[in-house]
Coordinates of C-alpha atoms and ligand atoms in Angstrom, one line a residue:
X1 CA 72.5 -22.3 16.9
X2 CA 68.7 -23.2 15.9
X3 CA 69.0 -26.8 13.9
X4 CA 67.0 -25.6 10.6
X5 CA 68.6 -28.2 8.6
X6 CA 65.6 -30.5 7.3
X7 CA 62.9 -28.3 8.3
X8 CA 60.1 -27.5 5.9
X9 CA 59.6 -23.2 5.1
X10 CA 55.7 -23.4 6.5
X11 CA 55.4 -23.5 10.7
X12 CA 51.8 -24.4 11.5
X13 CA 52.3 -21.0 13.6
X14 CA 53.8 -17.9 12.0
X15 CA 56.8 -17.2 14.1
X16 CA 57.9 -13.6 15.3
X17 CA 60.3 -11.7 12.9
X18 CA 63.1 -12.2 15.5
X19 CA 63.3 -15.5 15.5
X20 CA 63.4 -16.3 11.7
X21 CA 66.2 -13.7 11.0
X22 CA 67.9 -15.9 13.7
X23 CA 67.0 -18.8 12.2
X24 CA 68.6 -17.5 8.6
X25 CA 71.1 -16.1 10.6
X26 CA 72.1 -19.7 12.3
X27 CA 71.5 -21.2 8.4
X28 CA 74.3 -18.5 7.6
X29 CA 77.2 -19.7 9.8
X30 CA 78.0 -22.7 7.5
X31 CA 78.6 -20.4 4.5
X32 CA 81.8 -19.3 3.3
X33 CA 82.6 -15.9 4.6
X34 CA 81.2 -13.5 1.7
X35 CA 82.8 -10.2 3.4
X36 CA 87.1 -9.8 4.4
X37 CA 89.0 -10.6 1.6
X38 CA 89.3 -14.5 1.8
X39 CA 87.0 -15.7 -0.8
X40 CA 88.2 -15.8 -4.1
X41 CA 85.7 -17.0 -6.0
X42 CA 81.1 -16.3 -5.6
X43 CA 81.4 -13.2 -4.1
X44 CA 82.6 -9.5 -5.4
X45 CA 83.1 -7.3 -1.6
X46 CA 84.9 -3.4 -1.9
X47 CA 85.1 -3.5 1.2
X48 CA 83.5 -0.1 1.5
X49 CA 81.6 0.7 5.0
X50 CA 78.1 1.5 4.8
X51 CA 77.3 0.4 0.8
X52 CA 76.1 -2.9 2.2
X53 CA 73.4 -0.8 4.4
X54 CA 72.9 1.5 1.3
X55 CA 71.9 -1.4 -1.2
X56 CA 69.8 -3.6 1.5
X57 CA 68.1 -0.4 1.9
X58 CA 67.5 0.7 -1.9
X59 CA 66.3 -3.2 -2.4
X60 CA 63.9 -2.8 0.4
X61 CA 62.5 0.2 -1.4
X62 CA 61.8 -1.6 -4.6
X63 CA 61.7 -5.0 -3.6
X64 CA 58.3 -5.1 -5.0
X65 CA 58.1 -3.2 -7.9
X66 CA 57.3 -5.7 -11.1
X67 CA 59.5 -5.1 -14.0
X68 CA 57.1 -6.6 -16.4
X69 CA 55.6 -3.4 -17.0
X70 CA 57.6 -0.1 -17.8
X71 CA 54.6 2.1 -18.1
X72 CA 53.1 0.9 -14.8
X73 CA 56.4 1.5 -12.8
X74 CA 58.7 4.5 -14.5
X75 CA 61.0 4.1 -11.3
X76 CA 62.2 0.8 -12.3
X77 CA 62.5 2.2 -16.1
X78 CA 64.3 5.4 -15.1
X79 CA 67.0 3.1 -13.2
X80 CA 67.6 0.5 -15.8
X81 CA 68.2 3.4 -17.8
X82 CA 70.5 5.0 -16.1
X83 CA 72.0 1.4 -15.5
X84 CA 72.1 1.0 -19.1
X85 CA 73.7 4.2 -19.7
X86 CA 76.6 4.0 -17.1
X87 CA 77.6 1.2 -18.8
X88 CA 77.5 1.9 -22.0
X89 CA 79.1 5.1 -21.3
X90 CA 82.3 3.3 -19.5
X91 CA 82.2 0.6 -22.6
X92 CA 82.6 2.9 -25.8
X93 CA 78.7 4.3 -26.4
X94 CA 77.5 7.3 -26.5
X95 CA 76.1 10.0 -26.0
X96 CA 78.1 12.7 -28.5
X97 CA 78.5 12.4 -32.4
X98 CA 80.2 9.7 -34.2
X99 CA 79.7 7.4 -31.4
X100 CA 77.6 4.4 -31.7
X101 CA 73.7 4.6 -30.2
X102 CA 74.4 1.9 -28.3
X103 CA 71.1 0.4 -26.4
X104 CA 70.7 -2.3 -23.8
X105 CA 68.7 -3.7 -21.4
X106 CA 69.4 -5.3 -17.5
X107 CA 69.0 -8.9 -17.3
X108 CA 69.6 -10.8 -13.9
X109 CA 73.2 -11.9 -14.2
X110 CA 76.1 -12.9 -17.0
X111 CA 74.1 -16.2 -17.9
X112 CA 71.1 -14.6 -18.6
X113 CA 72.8 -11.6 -21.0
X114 CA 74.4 -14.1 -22.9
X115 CA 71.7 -16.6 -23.6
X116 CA 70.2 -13.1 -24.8
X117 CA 73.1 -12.5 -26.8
X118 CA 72.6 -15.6 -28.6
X119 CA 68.9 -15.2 -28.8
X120 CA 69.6 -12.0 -30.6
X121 CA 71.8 -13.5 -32.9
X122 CA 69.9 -16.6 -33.5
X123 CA 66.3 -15.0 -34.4
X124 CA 68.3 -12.3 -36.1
X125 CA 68.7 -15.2 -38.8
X126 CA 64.9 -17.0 -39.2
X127 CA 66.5 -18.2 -42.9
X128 CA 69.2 -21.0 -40.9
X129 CA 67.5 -23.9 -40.0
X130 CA 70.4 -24.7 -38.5
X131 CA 72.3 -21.9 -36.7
X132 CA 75.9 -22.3 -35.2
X133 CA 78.2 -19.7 -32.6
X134 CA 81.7 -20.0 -32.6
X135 CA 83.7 -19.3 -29.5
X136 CA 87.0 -19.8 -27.9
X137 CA 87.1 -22.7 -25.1
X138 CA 87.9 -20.4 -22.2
X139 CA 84.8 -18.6 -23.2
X140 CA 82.4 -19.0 -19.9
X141 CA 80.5 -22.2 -19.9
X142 CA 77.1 -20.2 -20.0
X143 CA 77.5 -20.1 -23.9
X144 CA 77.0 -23.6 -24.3
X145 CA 74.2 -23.2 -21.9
X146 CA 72.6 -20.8 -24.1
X147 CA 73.6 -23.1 -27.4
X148 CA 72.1 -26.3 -25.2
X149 CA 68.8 -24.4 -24.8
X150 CA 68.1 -22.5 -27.7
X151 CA 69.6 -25.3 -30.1
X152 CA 72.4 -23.7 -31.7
X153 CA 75.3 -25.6 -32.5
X154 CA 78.7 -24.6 -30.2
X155 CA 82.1 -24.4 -32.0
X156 CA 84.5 -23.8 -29.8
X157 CA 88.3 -23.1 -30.9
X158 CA 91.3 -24.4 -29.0
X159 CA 93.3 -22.2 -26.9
X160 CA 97.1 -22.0 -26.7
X161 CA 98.0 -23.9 -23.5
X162 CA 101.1 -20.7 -22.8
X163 CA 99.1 -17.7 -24.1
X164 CA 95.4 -19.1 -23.2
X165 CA 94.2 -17.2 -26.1
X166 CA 92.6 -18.6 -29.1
X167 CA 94.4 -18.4 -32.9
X168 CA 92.4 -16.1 -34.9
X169 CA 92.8 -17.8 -38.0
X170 CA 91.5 -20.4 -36.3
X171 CA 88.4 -18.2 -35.3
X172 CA 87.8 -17.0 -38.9
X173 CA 88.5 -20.6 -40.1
X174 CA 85.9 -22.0 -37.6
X175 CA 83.2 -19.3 -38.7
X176 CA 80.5 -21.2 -41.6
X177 CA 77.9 -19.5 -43.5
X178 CA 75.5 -20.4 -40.7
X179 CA 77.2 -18.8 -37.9
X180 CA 75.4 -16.4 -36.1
X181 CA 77.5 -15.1 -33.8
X182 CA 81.5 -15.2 -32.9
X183 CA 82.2 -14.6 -29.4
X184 CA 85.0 -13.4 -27.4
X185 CA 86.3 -12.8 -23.8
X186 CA 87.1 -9.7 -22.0
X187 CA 88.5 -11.7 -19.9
X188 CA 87.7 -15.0 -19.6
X189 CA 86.9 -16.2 -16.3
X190 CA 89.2 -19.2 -15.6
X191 CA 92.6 -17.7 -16.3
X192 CA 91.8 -14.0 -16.5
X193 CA 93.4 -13.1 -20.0
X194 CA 92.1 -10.6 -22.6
X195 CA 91.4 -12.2 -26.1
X196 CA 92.4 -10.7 -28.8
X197 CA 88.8 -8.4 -29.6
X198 CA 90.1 -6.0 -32.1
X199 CA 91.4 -9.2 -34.6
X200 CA 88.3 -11.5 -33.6
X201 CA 86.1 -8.3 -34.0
X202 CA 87.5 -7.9 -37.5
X203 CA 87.3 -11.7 -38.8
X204 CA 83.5 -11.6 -37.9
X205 CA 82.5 -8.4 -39.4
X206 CA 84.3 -9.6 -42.2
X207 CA 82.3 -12.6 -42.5
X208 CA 79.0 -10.5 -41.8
X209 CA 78.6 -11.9 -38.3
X210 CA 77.7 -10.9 -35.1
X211 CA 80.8 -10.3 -32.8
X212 CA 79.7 -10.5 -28.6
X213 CA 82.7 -9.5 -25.9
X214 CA 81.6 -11.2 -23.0
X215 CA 82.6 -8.5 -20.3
X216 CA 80.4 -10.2 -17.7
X217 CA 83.4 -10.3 -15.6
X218 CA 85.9 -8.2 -16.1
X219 CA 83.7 -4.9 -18.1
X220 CA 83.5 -2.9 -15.2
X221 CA 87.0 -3.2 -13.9
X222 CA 89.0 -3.2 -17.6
X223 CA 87.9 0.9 -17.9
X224 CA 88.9 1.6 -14.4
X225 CA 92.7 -0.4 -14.9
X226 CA 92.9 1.6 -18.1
X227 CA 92.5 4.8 -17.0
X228 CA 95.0 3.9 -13.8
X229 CA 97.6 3.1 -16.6
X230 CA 97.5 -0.4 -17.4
X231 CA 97.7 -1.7 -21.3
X232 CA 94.5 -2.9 -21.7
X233 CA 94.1 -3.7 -24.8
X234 CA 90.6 -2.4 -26.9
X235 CA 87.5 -4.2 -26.2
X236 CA 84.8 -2.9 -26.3
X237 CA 82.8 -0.4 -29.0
X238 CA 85.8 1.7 -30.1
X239 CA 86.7 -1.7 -31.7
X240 CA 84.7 -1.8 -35.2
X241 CA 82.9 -4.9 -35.2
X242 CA 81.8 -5.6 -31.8
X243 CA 78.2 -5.9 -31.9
X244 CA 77.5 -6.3 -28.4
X245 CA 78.9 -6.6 -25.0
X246 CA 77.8 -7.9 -21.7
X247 CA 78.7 -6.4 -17.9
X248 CA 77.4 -8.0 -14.8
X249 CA 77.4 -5.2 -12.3
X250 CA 76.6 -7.7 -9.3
X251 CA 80.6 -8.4 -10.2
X252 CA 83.0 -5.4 -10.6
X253 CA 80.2 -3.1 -10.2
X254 CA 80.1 -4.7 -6.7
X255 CA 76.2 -4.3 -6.5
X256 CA 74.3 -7.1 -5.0
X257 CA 74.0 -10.4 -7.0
X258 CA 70.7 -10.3 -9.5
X259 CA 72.3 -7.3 -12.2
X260 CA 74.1 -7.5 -15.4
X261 CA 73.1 -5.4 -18.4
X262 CA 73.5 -6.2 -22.2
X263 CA 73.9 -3.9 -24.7
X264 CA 73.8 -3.8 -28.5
X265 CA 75.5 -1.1 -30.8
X266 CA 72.4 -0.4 -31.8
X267 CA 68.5 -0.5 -31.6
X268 CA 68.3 -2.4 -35.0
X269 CA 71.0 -5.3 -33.2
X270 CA 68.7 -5.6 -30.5
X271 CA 65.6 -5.8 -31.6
X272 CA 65.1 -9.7 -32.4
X273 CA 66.1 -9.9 -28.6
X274 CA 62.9 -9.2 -27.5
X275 CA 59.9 -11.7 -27.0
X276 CA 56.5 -10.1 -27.7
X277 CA 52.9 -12.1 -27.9
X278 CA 49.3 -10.8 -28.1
X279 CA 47.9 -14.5 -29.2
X280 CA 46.1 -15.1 -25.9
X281 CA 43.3 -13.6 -24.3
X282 CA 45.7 -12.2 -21.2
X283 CA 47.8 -8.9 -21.6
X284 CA 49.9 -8.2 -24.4
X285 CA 53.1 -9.8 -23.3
X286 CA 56.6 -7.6 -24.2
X287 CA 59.9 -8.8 -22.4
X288 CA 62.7 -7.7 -23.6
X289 CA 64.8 -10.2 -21.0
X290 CA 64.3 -14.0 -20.2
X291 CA 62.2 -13.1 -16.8
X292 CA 58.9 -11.8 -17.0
X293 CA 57.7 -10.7 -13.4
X294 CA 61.0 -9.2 -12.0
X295 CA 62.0 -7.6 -8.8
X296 CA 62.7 -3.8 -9.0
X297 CA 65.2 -5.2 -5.6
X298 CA 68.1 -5.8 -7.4
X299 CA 68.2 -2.9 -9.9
X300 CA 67.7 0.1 -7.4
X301 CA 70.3 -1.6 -5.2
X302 CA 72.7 -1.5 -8.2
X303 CA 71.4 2.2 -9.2
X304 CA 72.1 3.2 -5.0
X305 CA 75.6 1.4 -5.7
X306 CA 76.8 3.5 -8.8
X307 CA 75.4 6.5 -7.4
X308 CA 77.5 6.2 -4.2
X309 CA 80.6 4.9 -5.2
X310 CA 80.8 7.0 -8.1
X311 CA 83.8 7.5 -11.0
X312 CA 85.7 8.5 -8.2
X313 CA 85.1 5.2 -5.6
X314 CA 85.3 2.7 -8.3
X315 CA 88.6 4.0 -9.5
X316 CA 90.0 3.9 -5.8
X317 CA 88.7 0.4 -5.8
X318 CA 90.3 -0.4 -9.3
X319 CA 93.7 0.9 -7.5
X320 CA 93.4 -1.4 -4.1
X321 CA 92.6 -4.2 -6.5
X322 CA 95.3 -3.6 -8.7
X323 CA 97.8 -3.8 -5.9
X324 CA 96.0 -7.0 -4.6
X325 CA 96.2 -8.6 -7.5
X326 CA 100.3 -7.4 -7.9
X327 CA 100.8 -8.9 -4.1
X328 CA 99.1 -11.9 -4.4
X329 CA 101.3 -12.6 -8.3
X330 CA 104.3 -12.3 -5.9
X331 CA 103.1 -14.7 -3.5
X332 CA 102.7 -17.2 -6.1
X333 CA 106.3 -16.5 -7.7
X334 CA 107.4 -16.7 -4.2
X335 CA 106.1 -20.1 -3.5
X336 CA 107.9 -23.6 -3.7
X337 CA 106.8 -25.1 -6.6
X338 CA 103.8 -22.8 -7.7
X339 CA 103.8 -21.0 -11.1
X340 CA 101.2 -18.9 -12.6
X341 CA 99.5 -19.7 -15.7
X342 CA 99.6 -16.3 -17.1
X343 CA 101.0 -12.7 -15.9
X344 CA 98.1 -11.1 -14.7
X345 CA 96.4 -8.4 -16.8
X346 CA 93.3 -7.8 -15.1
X347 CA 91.4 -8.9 -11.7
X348 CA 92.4 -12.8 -11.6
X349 CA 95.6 -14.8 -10.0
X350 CA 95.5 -18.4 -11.5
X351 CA 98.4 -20.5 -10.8
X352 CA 99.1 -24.4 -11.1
X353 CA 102.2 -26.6 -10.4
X354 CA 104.5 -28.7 -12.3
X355 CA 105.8 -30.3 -9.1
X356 CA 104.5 -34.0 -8.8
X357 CA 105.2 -33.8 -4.8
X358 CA 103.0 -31.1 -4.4
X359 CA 98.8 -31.8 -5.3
X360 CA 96.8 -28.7 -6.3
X361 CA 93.8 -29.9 -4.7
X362 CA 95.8 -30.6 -1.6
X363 CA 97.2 -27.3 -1.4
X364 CA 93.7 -25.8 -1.8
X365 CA 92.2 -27.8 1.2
X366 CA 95.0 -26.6 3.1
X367 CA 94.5 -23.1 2.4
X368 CA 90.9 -23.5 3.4
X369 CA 91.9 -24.7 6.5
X370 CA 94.0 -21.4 7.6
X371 CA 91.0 -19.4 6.2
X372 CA 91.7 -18.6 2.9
X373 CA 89.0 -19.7 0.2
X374 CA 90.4 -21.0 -3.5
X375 CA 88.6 -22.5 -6.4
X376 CA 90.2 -25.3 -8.0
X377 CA 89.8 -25.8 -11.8
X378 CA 90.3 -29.6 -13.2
X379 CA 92.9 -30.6 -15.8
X380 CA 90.9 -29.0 -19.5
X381 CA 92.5 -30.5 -22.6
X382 CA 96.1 -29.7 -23.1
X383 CA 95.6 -27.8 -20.0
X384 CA 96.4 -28.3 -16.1
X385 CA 94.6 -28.4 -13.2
X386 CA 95.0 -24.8 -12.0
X387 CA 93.8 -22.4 -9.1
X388 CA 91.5 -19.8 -9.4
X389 CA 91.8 -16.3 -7.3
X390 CA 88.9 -13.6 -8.5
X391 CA 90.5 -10.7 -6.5
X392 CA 88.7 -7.9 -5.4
X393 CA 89.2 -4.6 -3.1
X394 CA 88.6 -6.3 -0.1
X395 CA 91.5 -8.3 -0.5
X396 CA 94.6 -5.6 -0.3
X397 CA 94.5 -5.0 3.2
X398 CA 94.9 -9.2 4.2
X399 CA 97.6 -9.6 0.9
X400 CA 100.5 -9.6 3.8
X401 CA 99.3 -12.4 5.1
X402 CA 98.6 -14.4 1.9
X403 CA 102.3 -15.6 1.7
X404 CA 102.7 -16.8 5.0
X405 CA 99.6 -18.9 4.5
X406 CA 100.5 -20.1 1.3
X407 CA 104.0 -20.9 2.0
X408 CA 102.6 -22.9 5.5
X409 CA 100.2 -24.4 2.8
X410 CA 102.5 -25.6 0.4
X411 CA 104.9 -27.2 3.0
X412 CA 101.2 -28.7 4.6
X413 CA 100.2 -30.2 1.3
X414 CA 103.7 -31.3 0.4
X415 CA 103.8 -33.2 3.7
X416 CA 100.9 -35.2 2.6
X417 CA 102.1 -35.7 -0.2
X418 CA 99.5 -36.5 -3.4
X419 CA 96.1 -37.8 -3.6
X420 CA 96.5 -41.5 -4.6
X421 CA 92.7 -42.8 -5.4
X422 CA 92.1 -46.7 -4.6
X423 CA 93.3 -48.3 -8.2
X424 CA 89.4 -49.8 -9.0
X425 CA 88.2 -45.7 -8.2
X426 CA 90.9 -44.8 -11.0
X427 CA 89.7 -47.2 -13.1
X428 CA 85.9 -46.5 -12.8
X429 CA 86.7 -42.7 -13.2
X430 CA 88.5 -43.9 -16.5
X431 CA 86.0 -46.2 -17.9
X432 CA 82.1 -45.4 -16.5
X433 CA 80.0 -44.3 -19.3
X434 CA 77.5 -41.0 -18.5
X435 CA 74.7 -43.2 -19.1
X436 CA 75.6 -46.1 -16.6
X437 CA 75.6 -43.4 -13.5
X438 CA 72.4 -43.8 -11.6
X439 CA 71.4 -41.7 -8.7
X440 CA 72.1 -45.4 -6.1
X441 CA 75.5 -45.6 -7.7
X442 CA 76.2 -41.9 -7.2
X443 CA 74.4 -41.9 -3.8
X444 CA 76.9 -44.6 -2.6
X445 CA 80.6 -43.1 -4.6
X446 CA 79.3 -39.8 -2.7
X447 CA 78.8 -41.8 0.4
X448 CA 82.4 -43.5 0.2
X449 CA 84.0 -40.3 -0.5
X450 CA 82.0 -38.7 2.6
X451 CA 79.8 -36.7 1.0
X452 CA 76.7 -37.1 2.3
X453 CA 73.7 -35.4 0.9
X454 CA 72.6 -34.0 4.0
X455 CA 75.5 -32.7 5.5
X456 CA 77.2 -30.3 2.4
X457 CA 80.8 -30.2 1.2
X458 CA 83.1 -31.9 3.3
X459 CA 86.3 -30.1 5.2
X460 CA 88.4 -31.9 2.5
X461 CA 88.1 -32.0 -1.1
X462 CA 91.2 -32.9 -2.8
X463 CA 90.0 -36.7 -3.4
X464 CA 86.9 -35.5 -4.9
X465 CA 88.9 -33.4 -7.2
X466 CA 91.2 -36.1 -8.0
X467 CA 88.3 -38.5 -8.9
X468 CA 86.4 -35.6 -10.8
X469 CA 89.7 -34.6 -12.3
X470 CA 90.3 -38.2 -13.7
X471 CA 87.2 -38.5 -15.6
X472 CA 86.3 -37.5 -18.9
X473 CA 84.2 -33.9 -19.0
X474 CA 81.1 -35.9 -20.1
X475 CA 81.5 -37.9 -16.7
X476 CA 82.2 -34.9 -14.5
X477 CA 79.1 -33.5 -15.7
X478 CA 76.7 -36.4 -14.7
X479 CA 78.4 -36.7 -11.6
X480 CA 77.8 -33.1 -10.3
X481 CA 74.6 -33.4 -11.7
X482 CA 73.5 -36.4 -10.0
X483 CA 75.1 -34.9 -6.9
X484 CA 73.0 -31.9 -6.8
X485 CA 70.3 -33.9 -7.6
X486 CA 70.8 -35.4 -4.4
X487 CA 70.9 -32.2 -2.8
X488 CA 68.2 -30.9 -3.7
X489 CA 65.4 -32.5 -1.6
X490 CA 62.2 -31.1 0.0
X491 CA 62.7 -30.1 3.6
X492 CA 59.6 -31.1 5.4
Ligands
LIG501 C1 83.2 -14.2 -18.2 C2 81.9 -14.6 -17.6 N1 80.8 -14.7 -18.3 C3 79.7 -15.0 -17.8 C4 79.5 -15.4 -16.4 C5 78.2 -15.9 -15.9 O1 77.7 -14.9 -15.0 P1 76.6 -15.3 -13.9 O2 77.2 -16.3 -13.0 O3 76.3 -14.0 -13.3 O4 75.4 -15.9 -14.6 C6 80.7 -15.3 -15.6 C7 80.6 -15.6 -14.2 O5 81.6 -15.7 -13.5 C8 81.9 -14.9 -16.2 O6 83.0 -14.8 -15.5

């Protein structure tokens, strides 16, 4: 393997093509395996031979195409149309009378359609100094993203530790006259549950306010589960009320990462989502998304994925998922001391334990270590520490031998019993304030805990988690953010 580590982008020599795709390739080994089924979490893979090949090769053709301009570069316009289309088509738009003329634009991923959404629904109100959303606590963290950057105030409403679903009298009580938008999750990414649309839908509109499904995970999937039978409850524009919804196709869509597309119900809804200024003596600038210049890479890679995969493909997909997801519940029920946090209804396991001999975080370092990737989420309110599975087709054919690793897990990570952190690391966790964390005080907890800046994540995570898992969200946040910080040097 080339050592790359540490090494500045800019040889005094240009090197020969064959040697920097080795190079990348060598960079490559330490990631987690995005392909075969063992990743839960980052990475969407059908498993489907040849699409790979097919989208490298529709991003190659477009890879330098600008979005900036639609009249310069119809291609790109055709395809985000069609983009736009497909999914406003699976998620209750048009075309045919009666339905809704449903618009929408491609953004570059979940974040950036709903820091749109937000946009849309802040500016569509200049009279509110003032301007507040409302949305349930599982909602993805990327709404209080868009709230931190566009300075609208976030109200989020509790959800019910057994259900994971927010009250809806406590939505409608939680909406002001200066709410702008009320949002809800189809599903939410942590636990994988539906909210309840159609009732949150209705307590908006009600109240005259905008009403976003965030379907960045689960939009593309959702249609396909319905139409295999499952009770998917109504979500997207057949529900009155729904203003807009967003659908990342680098997820379900399983199109290369850079692609998610937001639509309105109507022109009129999306209009104040757009950013247009003439008052310099450049071109007239008209973006309807956050980017300006923007690769045509990632769109006709998605356009190549739809086209190939097809009604047809994505519903086989939905089907190997489906059972994935139906093998892996079993696991869980099967294990020693495991329980999930909700019945599945869509495309995510999430479990947790109520077993003091047996640590979460252990468990998930010894499922790394046979192969098998989890995400661990940290103790949230009145809620436990859990693990997170995002299933997708890749992972039927290896759900046989999910058991036997998890059962050899369980009895791994009961063996070592819990975490126990060093009492005066407890206490720190309990009692350090955001403020008094400076990068040398971070740089030397990372250090003790072995994890050094250079080196990435080590093999073993569970006292990391503990440590994280003990401190207030406020503290979490600096830490991880000081932590990165420290990552993110210049190579020279
Ligand atoms: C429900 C939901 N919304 C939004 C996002 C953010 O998407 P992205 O990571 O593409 O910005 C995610 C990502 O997992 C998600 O699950």
């Amino acid at each position: 393997m080339t050592d790359t580590a540490g090494v500045g982008a800019l040889p005094a020599q240009g090197m020969p093509a064959a040697d920097v795709l080795g190079e990348i390739r060598a960079l490559r080994d330490a990631d987690r395996p995005t392909h075969g089924g063992r990743l839960f979490a980052y990475v969407y893979d059908p498993g489907v031979a040849g699409l790979d090949e097919l989208a490298q090769a529709a991003y190659a053709q477009s890879a330098h195409v600008n979005g900036l301009d639609p009249t310069a570069f119809p291609s790109l316009l055709a395809m985000e149309n069609a983009l736009v289309g497909a999914a406003a088509r699976l998620l209750g738009g048009g075309p045919g009378t009666g339905a809704p003329d449903v618009v929408g634009s491609v953004t570059s991923g979940g974040t950036e359609s709903l820091l749109l959404a937000v946009k849309a629904a802040r500016d569509a109100r200049p009279d509110l100094t003032e301007p507040r959303i409302v949305a349930p606590a599982s909602a993805h963290a990327a709404f209080a993203k868009a709230a931190h950057y566009l300075r609208v105030a976030l109200d989020t409403v509790p959800v019910d530790p057994v259900t994971l679903r927010p009250d809806v009298a406590a939505v409608a009580a939680a909406i002001r006259p200066e709410t702008v938008l009320v949002v809800a999750s189809a599903p939410s990414y942590a636990h994988g549950v539906v909210d309840p649309v159609a009732e949150i839908a209705a307590v908006a509109e009600a109240a005259g306010v905008r009403c976003h499904v965030d379907a960045c995970f689960g939009g593309w999937a959702l249609p396909w589960l319905r139409r295999l039978g499952a009770p998917v409850p109504p979500f997207d524009f057949a529900v009155p009320g729904v203003t807009s919804i967003s659908v990342d196709l680098h997820k379900y869509a399983y199109a290369p990462k850079g692609v998610s597309v937001l639509l309105h119900r109507d022109p009129a809804l999306r209009a104040p989502q757009f950013f247009a200024y003439a008052d310099w003596p450049g071109y007239t600038m008209v973006n309807p998304v956050i980017a300006s210049t923007r690769s045509g890479g990632p769109i006709a890679a998605a356009y190549a994925t739809l086209r190939h995969l097809g009604e047809d493909g994505y519903l086989r997909l939905a089907a190997a998922t489906r059972d994935a997801v139906a093998g892996l519940a079993d696991a869980i029920r099967a294990a020693d001391g495991l329980r999930l946090m909700a019945e599945p209804e869509t495309t995510v396991v999430c479990f947790t334990s109520d077993d003091p001999g047996l640590d979460l975080f252990v468990l998930v370092d010894e499922l790394t270590a046979r192969g098998w990737h989890t995400q661990p989420q940290l103790t949230y309110a009145d809620l436990p520490a859990s693990v997170h599975l995002t299933v997708t087709a890749a992972v039927a054919p290896r759900v046989a031998e999910f058991g036997p690793a998890l059962a050899e897990a369980v009895a791994a990570a009961r063996a070592a019993g819990p975490v126990v952190l060093p009492p005066e690391l407890l206490a720190l966790a309990g009692s350090l304030t955001p403020e008094a964390l400076t990068p040398d005080l971070v740089a030397g907890l990372a250090g003790g805990l072995g994890l050094a800046a250079d080196a990435g994540a080590p093999e073993r995570m569970a006292v990391v988690n503990t440590l994280l898992d003990a401190a207030p969200a406020r503290l979490r946040e600096r830490l991880l953010a000081e932590f990165v910080g420290l990552l993110q040097r210049p190579a020279w």
